[in-house]
XYZ file of N, CA, C and O in Angstrom:
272
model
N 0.850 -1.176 0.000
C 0.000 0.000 0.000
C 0.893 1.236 0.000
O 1.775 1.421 0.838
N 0.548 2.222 -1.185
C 0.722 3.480 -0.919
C -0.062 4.182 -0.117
O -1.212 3.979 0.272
N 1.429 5.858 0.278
C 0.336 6.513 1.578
C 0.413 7.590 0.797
O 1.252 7.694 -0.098
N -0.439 8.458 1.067
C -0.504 10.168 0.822
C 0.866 10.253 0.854
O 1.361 9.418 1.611
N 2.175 11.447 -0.070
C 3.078 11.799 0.681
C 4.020 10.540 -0.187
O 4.674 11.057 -1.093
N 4.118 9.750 -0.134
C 4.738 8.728 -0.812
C 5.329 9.462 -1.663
O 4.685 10.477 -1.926
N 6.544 9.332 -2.337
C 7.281 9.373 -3.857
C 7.761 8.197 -4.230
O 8.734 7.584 -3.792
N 6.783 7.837 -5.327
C 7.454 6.521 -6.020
C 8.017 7.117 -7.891
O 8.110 8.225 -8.418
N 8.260 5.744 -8.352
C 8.974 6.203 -9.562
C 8.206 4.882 -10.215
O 8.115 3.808 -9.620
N 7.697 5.128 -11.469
C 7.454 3.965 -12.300
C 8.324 2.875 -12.649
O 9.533 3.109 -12.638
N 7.877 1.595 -12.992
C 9.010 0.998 -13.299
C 8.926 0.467 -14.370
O 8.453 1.225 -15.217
N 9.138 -0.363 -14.673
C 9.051 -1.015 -16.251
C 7.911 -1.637 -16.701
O 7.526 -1.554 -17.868
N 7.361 -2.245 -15.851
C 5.981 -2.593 -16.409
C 5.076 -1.506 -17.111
O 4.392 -1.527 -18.135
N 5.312 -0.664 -16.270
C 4.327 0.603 -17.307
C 4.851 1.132 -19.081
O 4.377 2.054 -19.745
N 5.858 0.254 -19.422
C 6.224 0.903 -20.622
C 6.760 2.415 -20.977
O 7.796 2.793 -20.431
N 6.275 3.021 -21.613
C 6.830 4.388 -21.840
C 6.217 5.354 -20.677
O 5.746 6.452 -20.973
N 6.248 4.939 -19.515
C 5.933 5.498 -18.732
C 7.426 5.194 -17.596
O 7.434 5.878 -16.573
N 8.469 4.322 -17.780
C 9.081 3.797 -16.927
C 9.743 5.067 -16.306
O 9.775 5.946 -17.168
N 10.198 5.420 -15.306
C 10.836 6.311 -14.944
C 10.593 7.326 -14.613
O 11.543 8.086 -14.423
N 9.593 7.684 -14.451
C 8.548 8.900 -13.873
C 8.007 8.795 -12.877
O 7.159 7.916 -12.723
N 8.371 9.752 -11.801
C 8.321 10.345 -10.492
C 6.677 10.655 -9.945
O 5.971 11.418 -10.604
N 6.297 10.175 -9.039
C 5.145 10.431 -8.556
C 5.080 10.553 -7.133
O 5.604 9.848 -6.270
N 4.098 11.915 -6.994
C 3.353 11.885 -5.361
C 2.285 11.390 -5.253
O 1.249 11.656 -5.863
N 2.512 10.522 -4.345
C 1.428 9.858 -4.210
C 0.245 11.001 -3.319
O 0.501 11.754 -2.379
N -1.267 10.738 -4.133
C -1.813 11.997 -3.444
C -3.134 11.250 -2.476
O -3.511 11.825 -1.454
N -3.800 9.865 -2.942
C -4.183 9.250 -1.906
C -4.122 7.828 -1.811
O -4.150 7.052 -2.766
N -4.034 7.516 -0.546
C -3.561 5.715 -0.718
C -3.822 4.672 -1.843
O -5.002 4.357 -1.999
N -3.153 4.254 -2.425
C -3.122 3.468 -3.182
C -2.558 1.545 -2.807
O -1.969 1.043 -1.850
N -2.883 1.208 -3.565
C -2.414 -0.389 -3.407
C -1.361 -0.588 -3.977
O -1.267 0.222 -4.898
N -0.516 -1.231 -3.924
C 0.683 -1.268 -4.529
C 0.667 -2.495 -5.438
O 0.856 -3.642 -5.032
N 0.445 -2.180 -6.600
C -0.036 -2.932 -7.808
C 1.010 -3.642 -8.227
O 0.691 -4.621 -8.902
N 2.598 -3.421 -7.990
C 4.077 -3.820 -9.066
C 4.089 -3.332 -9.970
O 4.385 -4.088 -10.895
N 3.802 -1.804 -10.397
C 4.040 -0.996 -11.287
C 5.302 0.068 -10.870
O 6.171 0.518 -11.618
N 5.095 0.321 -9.377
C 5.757 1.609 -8.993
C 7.015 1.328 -7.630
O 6.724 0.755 -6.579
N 8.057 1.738 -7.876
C 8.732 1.565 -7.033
C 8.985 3.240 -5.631
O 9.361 4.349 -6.011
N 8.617 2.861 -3.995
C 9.105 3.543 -3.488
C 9.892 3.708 -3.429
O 10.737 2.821 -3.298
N 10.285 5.526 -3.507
C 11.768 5.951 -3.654
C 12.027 6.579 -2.226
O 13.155 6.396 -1.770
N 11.038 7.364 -1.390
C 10.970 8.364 -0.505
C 9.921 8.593 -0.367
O 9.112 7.979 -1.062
N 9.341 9.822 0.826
C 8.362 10.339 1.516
C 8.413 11.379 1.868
O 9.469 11.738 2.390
N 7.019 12.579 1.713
C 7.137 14.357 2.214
C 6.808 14.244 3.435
O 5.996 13.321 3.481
N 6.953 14.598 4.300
C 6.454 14.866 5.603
C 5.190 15.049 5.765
O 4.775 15.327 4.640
N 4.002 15.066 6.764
C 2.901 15.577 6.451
C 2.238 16.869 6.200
O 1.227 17.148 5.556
N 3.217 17.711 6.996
C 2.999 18.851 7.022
C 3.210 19.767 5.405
O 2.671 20.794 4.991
N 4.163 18.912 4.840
C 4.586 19.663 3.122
C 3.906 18.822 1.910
O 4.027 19.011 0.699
N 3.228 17.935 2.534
C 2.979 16.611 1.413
C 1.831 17.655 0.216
O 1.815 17.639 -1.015
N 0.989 18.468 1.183
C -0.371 19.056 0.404
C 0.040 20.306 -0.484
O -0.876 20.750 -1.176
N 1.433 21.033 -0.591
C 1.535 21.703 -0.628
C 2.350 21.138 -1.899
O 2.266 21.886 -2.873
N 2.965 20.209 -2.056
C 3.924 19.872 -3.247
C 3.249 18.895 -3.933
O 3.671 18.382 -4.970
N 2.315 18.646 -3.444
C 1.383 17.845 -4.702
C 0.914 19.090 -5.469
O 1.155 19.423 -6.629
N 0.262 19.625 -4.625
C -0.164 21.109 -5.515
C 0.878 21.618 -6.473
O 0.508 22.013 -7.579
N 1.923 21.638 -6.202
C 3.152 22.008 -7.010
C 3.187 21.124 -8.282
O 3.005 21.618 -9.394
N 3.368 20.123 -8.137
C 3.849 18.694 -8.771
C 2.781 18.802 -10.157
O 3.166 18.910 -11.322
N 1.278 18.739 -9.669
C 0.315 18.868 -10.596
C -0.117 20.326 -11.374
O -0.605 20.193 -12.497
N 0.005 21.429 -10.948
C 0.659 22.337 -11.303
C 1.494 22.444 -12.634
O 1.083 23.020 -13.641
N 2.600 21.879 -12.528
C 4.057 21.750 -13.632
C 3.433 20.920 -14.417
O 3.765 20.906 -15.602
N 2.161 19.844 -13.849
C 2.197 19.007 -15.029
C 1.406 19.541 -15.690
O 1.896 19.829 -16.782
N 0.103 19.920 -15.558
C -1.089 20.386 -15.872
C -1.093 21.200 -16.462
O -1.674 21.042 -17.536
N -0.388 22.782 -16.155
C 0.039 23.890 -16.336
C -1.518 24.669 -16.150
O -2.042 25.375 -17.012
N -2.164 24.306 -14.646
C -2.835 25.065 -13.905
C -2.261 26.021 -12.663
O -1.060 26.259 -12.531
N -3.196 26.482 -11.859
C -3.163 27.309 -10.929
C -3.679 26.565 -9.756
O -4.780 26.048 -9.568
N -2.525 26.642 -8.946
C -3.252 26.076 -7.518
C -4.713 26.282 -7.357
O -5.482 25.425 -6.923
N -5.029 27.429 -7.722
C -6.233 27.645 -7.565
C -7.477 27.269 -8.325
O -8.577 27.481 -7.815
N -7.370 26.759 -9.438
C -7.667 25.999 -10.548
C -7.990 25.034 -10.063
O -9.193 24.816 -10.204
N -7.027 23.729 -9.097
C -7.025 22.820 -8.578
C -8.014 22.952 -7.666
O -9.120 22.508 -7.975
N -7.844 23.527 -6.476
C -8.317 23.544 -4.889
C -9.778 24.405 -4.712
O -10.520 24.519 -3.736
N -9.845 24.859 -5.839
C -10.758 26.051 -5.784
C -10.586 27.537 -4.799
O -10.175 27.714 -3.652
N -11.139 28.511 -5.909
C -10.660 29.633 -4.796
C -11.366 29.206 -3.761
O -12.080 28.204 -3.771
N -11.081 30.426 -2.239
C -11.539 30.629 -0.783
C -12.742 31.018 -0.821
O -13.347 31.253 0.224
């Protein structure tokens, strides 16, 4: 099982996906696709997913989370 906070990396089973970095954003099962590499703390985990999806997306935090 993946946790929130998790950083794994794809591995070869996924094909042209091998090698790509992920936060994990909610628990997941650990299928044998993804290898753990590391973990954010809890306190930074919400804040760099936001980041992470962000760069990929090429949204606005706020886009994501909705404004206040």
């Amino acid at each position: 099982m993946f946790h929130r906070g998790d950083v794994v990396v794809l591995n070869d089973n996924l094909g042209h996906y091998r090698g790509e970095a992920e936060v994990i954003l909610k628990d997941i099962p650990n299928d044998g696709q993804r290898n753990l590499v590391g973990g954010l703390s809890r306190e930074i985990s919400w804040t760099v997913s936001i980041a992470v999806v962000t760069t990929n997306h090429e949204k606005s935090a706020e886009d994501i989370v909705g404004s206040a």
